[in-house]
Amino acid sequence: MDSKLKLIEENNRISYRIVKMPQVGVMGETELERVAVTPFVHQVGGHTCVLQVTPNVICKPYQENEALFYINLPEGLRGFVPFYRGVINISCDISNSCIKFYGEVPKGLASSILETYEEEDTLPVIDNAIPDSDCKQGLRDWSDQCVRRQIDRYGYWSEGRSQKFIMLENLVAPYRFPCVMDLKMGTSHRSPDASEAKRRMLEERWMSTTSSSLGFRMCGIQVYKNNSKSYVSHDKYYGRGLDKSGVKNEMLNFFHDGMSLRKDVIASIVIKLRQMLAVLETQCAFKLFSCSLLILYEGDSDVTNDSRDVPIAPSFDTNVPSSSNDVRLIDFANAIEISSCSKEDLASKAGIRFGIQSLIDLLEEII
């Protein structure tokens, strides 16, 4: 049995309780039913909230360009992006000092989500923190902030309306203690639809961070330390203040499990990044003005995928191999079909491939 988390607000802080739920199968039904969904505690970057529908499915606010990208995804990229699961409507109930989220999902999926709460259940890693460090308090902080921002900034939920989300593969599902790094890729983070003011803001951010020199900047990290049995986390504001030397040091910190530097993981990640780069050099369907890259690996040094039984929904892309580490591209709101790009857009050098090559070079320096 897998678990899901219930969001509860206590003294202005969001907390969670575990809800037992079985693995979900194929979502092929057309009849919809209302079910509870929860914040995704392993969200380390981004500014909009990510919610968890099932252990294998998360969802994020709908953006048309991103949905079109997944629907018309170039074949070669299928192993390097999350599996797309369709669209879901999410509503938010804020009453009695409790925040609850609900989604409309196919009836077959709803029947597998149980509303049986067990007070004695605990999830130890959630409240762990490392004393006297600059880490966040456990894993929930950034997720909580994004939930708050989504409620406060947008009127959908405060007015009682639902908001459309897209459903995607939960990339951390195969991991017991997922280590996650979120990198904002590209040397220019604008989109053709951005206002002039937003373009200036993004340009200033590009110039003041490693986006200009490396083609990427850190937007969030969580790494599990085996010696303390806890997580260290940093958010995007921390990442914006890093120079090239600081980025290299954080890479060393990310791949160090508290007991040793995981050079085996780094070597495997480099191979996958090279494969990703080769695919991006040949795809000509979309112009990627910016996107994010997730690096993931199993933080428990005593655990491998081969020794654990981690069920994956059968409708996931079977071309993606099971592994104790992974790299995926995410966040395609600024992905524009080549056929819709202007000459100016086509001439723009977004630097996604430059950023990946810089990342490869940096990782090879470490090992």
Coordinates of C-alpha atoms in Angstrom, one line a residue:
M1 CA 0.0 0.0 0.0
D2 CA 1.2 3.5 -0.8
S3 CA 0.4 6.7 1.1
K4 CA -1.0 10.1 0.3
L5 CA -0.9 13.2 2.5
K6 CA -3.8 15.3 3.9
L7 CA -3.2 19.0 4.1
I8 CA -4.3 20.7 7.4
E9 CA -3.7 24.2 8.6
E10 CA -2.7 24.5 12.2
N11 CA -1.6 27.8 13.7
N12 CA -1.0 29.2 10.2
R13 CA 1.3 26.4 9.3
I14 CA 0.4 23.6 6.9
S15 CA 0.8 20.1 8.1
Y16 CA 0.0 16.6 6.8
R17 CA -1.5 13.3 7.7
I18 CA -0.9 10.1 5.8
V19 CA -3.8 8.4 4.0
K20 CA -3.4 4.8 2.9
M21 CA -4.1 4.4 -0.8
P22 CA -3.4 1.6 -3.3
Q23 CA -1.6 1.8 -6.6
V24 CA -3.7 3.3 -9.5
G25 CA -4.2 1.5 -12.8
V26 CA -5.2 2.8 -16.2
M27 CA -7.2 6.0 -16.3
G28 CA -9.4 5.2 -19.3
E29 CA -12.9 5.9 -18.0
T30 CA -15.0 9.0 -19.0
E31 CA -17.2 9.2 -16.0
L32 CA -15.8 11.7 -13.4
E33 CA -15.8 11.6 -9.6
R34 CA -14.6 14.1 -7.0
V35 CA -11.6 13.0 -4.9
A36 CA -9.2 14.7 -2.5
V37 CA -5.8 15.6 -3.7
T38 CA -2.8 16.9 -1.7
P39 CA 0.2 19.2 -2.0
F40 CA 3.3 17.6 -3.5
V41 CA 5.9 17.7 -0.7
H42 CA 8.9 17.1 -3.0
Q43 CA 8.4 20.3 -5.0
V44 CA 11.7 22.1 -4.9
G45 CA 11.2 24.8 -7.5
G46 CA 8.7 26.7 -9.6
H47 CA 6.3 29.4 -8.4
T48 CA 2.9 27.7 -8.8
C49 CA 1.8 24.9 -6.7
V50 CA 2.1 21.2 -7.6
L51 CA -0.5 18.8 -6.2
Q52 CA -0.4 15.0 -5.9
V53 CA -3.4 13.0 -7.3
T54 CA -2.0 9.5 -6.7
P55 CA 1.4 8.2 -5.8
N56 CA 2.2 8.1 -9.5
V57 CA 0.4 11.2 -10.7
I58 CA 1.0 14.9 -9.9
C59 CA -0.7 17.9 -11.4
K60 CA 0.3 21.6 -12.1
P61 CA -1.7 24.6 -13.3
Y62 CA -2.7 24.4 -16.9
Q63 CA -1.0 26.5 -19.6
E64 CA -1.9 26.1 -23.2
N65 CA 1.6 26.1 -24.7
E66 CA 2.7 23.4 -22.2
A67 CA -0.3 21.2 -22.9
L68 CA 0.2 21.5 -26.6
F69 CA 3.9 20.5 -26.2
Y70 CA 3.0 17.3 -24.4
I71 CA 0.2 16.5 -26.8
N72 CA 2.5 17.0 -29.8
L73 CA 5.7 15.8 -28.2
P74 CA 8.5 14.9 -30.6
E75 CA 9.1 11.1 -30.5
G76 CA 12.7 11.4 -29.5
L77 CA 12.0 13.4 -26.4
R78 CA 9.5 10.9 -24.9
G79 CA 12.1 9.4 -22.6
F80 CA 13.3 12.8 -21.3
V81 CA 10.0 14.4 -20.1
P82 CA 7.3 13.3 -17.7
F83 CA 4.5 11.1 -19.1
Y84 CA 1.4 13.2 -19.8
R85 CA -1.8 12.0 -18.2
G86 CA -4.4 14.6 -19.4
V87 CA -6.3 17.4 -17.7
I88 CA -8.0 17.6 -14.3
N89 CA -10.1 20.4 -12.6
I90 CA -9.0 21.3 -9.1
S91 CA -11.1 23.1 -6.5
C92 CA -10.1 24.4 -3.1
D93 CA -12.2 24.5 0.1
I94 CA -10.9 26.9 2.7
S95 CA -13.1 26.7 5.8
N96 CA -12.8 25.9 9.5
S97 CA -9.1 26.6 9.5
C98 CA -8.5 23.8 7.1
I99 CA -7.4 23.8 3.4
K100 CA -8.6 21.0 1.3
F101 CA -8.1 20.3 -2.4
Y102 CA -10.4 18.3 -4.6
G103 CA -10.1 17.0 -8.2
E104 CA -12.5 15.5 -10.7
V105 CA -11.0 12.3 -12.0
P106 CA -12.1 9.2 -13.9
K107 CA -14.3 7.0 -11.7
G108 CA -12.0 4.0 -11.9
L109 CA -9.2 6.2 -10.4
A110 CA -11.5 7.6 -7.7
S111 CA -12.5 4.2 -6.5
S112 CA -8.9 3.4 -5.7
I113 CA -8.4 6.4 -3.5
L114 CA -9.4 5.6 0.1
E115 CA -10.4 8.2 2.6
T116 CA -9.2 6.1 5.6
Y117 CA -7.0 8.3 7.9
E118 CA -4.8 6.6 10.5
E119 CA -3.7 9.0 13.3
E120 CA -0.7 6.8 14.3
D121 CA 0.9 6.9 10.9
T122 CA 4.0 9.1 10.5
L123 CA 6.3 10.1 7.8
P124 CA 9.6 10.8 9.6
V125 CA 11.5 12.5 6.8
I126 CA 9.0 15.3 6.6
D127 CA 9.9 17.1 9.8
N128 CA 13.6 16.5 9.7
A129 CA 16.1 19.3 9.5
I130 CA 19.8 19.7 10.0
P131 CA 20.6 22.0 13.0
D132 CA 22.7 25.1 12.5
S133 CA 22.6 25.0 8.7
D134 CA 21.0 27.1 6.0
C135 CA 18.6 24.4 5.1
K136 CA 14.8 24.6 5.1
Q137 CA 12.8 23.0 7.9
G138 CA 12.2 19.6 6.3
L139 CA 10.6 19.1 2.9
R140 CA 7.4 21.1 3.1
D141 CA 8.5 24.7 3.1
W142 CA 8.6 25.5 -0.6
S143 CA 5.4 23.4 -1.3
D144 CA 3.6 25.3 1.4
Q145 CA 4.7 28.7 0.0
C146 CA 3.5 27.7 -3.5
V147 CA 0.1 26.7 -2.1
R148 CA -0.2 30.0 -0.3
R149 CA 0.9 31.9 -3.4
Q150 CA -1.6 30.1 -5.6
I151 CA -4.5 30.8 -3.2
D152 CA -3.5 34.5 -2.6
R153 CA -2.5 35.5 -6.1
Y154 CA -5.1 33.9 -8.2
G155 CA -8.9 34.4 -7.7
Y156 CA -10.1 31.0 -8.9
W157 CA -10.1 29.3 -5.5
S158 CA -10.9 32.2 -3.3
E159 CA -14.0 32.7 -5.4
G160 CA -15.0 29.1 -5.1
R161 CA -14.2 28.2 -8.8
S162 CA -12.1 25.3 -10.0
Q163 CA -8.8 25.7 -11.8
K164 CA -7.6 23.5 -14.7
F165 CA -4.5 21.5 -14.1
I166 CA -2.5 19.1 -16.3
M167 CA -1.6 15.7 -14.9
L168 CA 1.9 14.3 -15.2
E169 CA 4.0 11.4 -14.2
N170 CA 5.3 11.7 -10.6
L171 CA 9.0 11.4 -11.3
V172 CA 10.0 10.8 -7.6
A173 CA 7.6 7.8 -7.3
P174 CA 10.4 5.2 -7.8
Y175 CA 12.5 6.6 -5.0
R176 CA 12.4 6.0 -1.2
F177 CA 14.4 9.1 -0.3
P178 CA 14.4 11.2 -3.6
C179 CA 17.2 13.7 -4.0
V180 CA 16.0 16.4 -6.5
M181 CA 17.7 19.3 -8.2
D182 CA 15.7 21.8 -10.3
L183 CA 17.7 23.8 -12.8
K184 CA 16.3 26.7 -14.9
M185 CA 17.8 26.1 -18.3
G186 CA 18.6 28.7 -21.0
T187 CA 20.4 32.0 -21.4
S188 CA 17.2 33.9 -22.1
H189 CA 14.0 33.2 -20.1
R190 CA 11.5 35.2 -22.1
S191 CA 8.6 34.0 -24.1
P192 CA 7.0 35.7 -27.1
D193 CA 3.9 36.6 -25.1
A194 CA 5.7 38.3 -22.2
S195 CA 5.1 41.9 -21.5
E196 CA 7.9 44.5 -22.0
A197 CA 8.1 44.9 -18.2
K198 CA 8.4 41.2 -17.7
R199 CA 11.0 40.9 -20.4
R200 CA 13.2 43.5 -18.7
M201 CA 12.8 41.7 -15.4
L202 CA 13.8 38.4 -16.8
E203 CA 16.7 40.0 -18.7
E204 CA 18.0 41.5 -15.4
R205 CA 17.7 38.1 -13.7
W206 CA 19.5 36.4 -16.5
M207 CA 22.4 39.0 -16.3
S208 CA 22.7 38.8 -12.5
T209 CA 22.8 35.0 -12.2
T210 CA 24.7 32.0 -13.7
S211 CA 22.1 31.8 -16.4
S212 CA 24.3 34.2 -18.5
S213 CA 27.6 32.4 -17.9
L214 CA 26.5 28.8 -17.5
G215 CA 23.2 28.7 -19.4
F216 CA 21.4 27.5 -16.2
R217 CA 20.8 28.5 -12.6
M218 CA 19.8 26.5 -9.5
C219 CA 16.1 26.8 -8.6
G220 CA 15.8 24.3 -5.8
I221 CA 17.5 21.4 -4.2
Q222 CA 16.7 18.6 -1.7
V223 CA 19.3 16.1 -0.8
Y224 CA 19.0 13.2 1.7
K225 CA 22.0 12.8 4.1
N226 CA 22.5 9.2 5.2
N227 CA 24.6 10.2 8.2
S228 CA 21.9 12.4 9.8
K229 CA 18.9 10.6 8.2
S230 CA 17.5 14.0 7.1
Y231 CA 17.2 16.4 4.2
V232 CA 19.0 19.5 3.3
S233 CA 17.1 21.9 1.1
H234 CA 17.6 25.2 -0.7
D235 CA 15.1 27.3 -2.7
K236 CA 15.4 29.4 -5.8
Y237 CA 16.4 32.6 -4.0
Y238 CA 19.4 30.9 -2.6
G239 CA 20.3 29.6 -6.1
R240 CA 20.1 33.1 -7.6
G241 CA 22.9 34.3 -5.3
L242 CA 25.4 31.6 -6.5
D243 CA 28.3 32.3 -8.8
K244 CA 30.0 29.6 -10.9
S245 CA 32.1 28.5 -7.9
G246 CA 29.0 28.4 -5.7
V247 CA 27.2 26.3 -8.2
K248 CA 30.0 23.8 -8.3
N249 CA 30.1 23.6 -4.5
E250 CA 26.3 23.0 -4.4
M251 CA 26.7 20.2 -7.0
L252 CA 29.2 18.6 -4.7
N253 CA 26.8 19.0 -1.8
F254 CA 23.9 17.6 -3.9
F255 CA 25.8 14.4 -4.9
H256 CA 27.2 13.9 -1.4
D257 CA 25.0 11.6 0.6
G258 CA 26.5 12.6 3.9
M259 CA 29.0 9.7 3.8
S260 CA 30.5 9.8 0.4
L261 CA 30.5 11.6 -3.0
R262 CA 28.2 9.6 -5.3
K263 CA 30.6 9.6 -8.3
D264 CA 28.7 6.6 -9.7
V265 CA 25.5 8.7 -9.9
I266 CA 27.3 11.6 -11.4
A267 CA 28.8 9.4 -14.2
S268 CA 25.4 7.9 -14.9
I269 CA 23.8 11.4 -15.0
V270 CA 26.4 12.7 -17.5
I271 CA 25.7 9.8 -19.9
K272 CA 22.0 10.6 -19.8
L273 CA 22.6 14.3 -20.3
R274 CA 24.7 13.5 -23.4
Q275 CA 21.8 11.5 -24.7
M276 CA 19.4 14.3 -24.0
L277 CA 21.6 16.8 -25.7
A278 CA 21.8 14.6 -28.8
V279 CA 18.0 14.5 -29.0
L280 CA 17.6 18.2 -28.6
E281 CA 20.1 18.9 -31.4
T282 CA 17.9 17.0 -33.8
Q283 CA 14.4 17.9 -32.8
C284 CA 12.9 20.7 -34.9
A285 CA 9.3 20.8 -33.9
F286 CA 9.5 23.3 -31.0
K287 CA 11.5 26.3 -30.0
L288 CA 12.3 26.1 -26.3
F289 CA 12.7 29.6 -24.9
S290 CA 13.3 28.2 -21.5
C291 CA 12.5 25.1 -19.5
S292 CA 13.7 23.3 -16.3
L293 CA 15.8 20.2 -15.9
L294 CA 15.3 17.8 -13.0
I295 CA 18.2 15.7 -11.7
L296 CA 17.0 12.8 -9.5
Y297 CA 18.6 10.0 -7.6
E298 CA 17.9 7.6 -4.7
G299 CA 19.3 9.2 -1.5
D300 CA 19.4 6.0 0.5
S301 CA 22.8 4.5 -0.3
D302 CA 21.6 1.1 0.9
V303 CA 18.7 1.0 -1.5
T304 CA 18.7 0.3 -5.2
N305 CA 15.7 0.0 -7.6
D306 CA 16.5 -3.7 -8.1
S307 CA 16.0 -4.4 -4.4
R308 CA 12.6 -2.6 -4.0
D309 CA 9.2 -3.4 -5.4
V310 CA 8.0 0.0 -6.8
P311 CA 4.9 -0.4 -8.9
I312 CA 4.5 2.0 -11.9
A313 CA 1.2 2.7 -13.6
P314 CA 1.0 0.5 -16.7
S315 CA 0.0 3.5 -18.9
F316 CA 3.4 5.1 -18.3
D317 CA 5.9 5.2 -21.1
T318 CA 7.6 1.9 -21.1
N319 CA 10.6 3.2 -23.1
V320 CA 11.9 4.9 -19.9
P321 CA 14.2 2.5 -18.2
S322 CA 14.0 1.8 -14.5
S323 CA 17.1 3.4 -12.8
S324 CA 18.3 4.7 -9.4
N325 CA 18.8 8.1 -11.1
D326 CA 17.2 10.2 -13.8
V327 CA 17.2 13.4 -15.8
R328 CA 14.1 15.0 -17.2
L329 CA 13.0 18.3 -18.8
I330 CA 9.9 19.9 -17.3
D331 CA 8.0 23.2 -17.5
F332 CA 7.2 23.9 -21.1
A333 CA 5.0 27.0 -20.9
N334 CA 7.6 28.8 -23.1
A335 CA 7.8 26.0 -25.7
I336 CA 6.5 27.3 -29.0
E337 CA 5.8 25.3 -32.2
I338 CA 8.3 26.2 -34.9
S339 CA 5.5 26.8 -37.3
S340 CA 4.1 29.5 -35.0
C341 CA 7.5 31.3 -34.4
S342 CA 8.4 34.6 -36.0
K343 CA 11.8 35.2 -37.7
E344 CA 12.8 37.1 -34.5
D345 CA 11.8 34.2 -32.3
L346 CA 13.6 31.7 -34.5
A347 CA 16.8 33.8 -34.4
S348 CA 16.7 34.0 -30.6
K349 CA 19.4 31.9 -28.9
A350 CA 17.6 30.5 -25.8
G351 CA 20.7 28.5 -24.8
I352 CA 19.1 25.3 -23.6
R353 CA 21.7 23.1 -25.3
F354 CA 24.5 25.5 -24.1
G355 CA 23.2 25.1 -20.5
I356 CA 23.2 21.3 -20.8
Q357 CA 26.7 21.2 -22.2
S358 CA 27.9 23.5 -19.4
L359 CA 26.3 21.2 -16.8
I360 CA 28.1 18.2 -18.4
D361 CA 31.4 20.0 -18.2
L362 CA 30.8 21.0 -14.6
L363 CA 29.9 17.5 -13.5
E364 CA 32.9 16.0 -15.4
E365 CA 35.2 18.5 -13.4
I366 CA 33.8 17.0 -10.2
I367 CA 34.6 13.4 -11.1

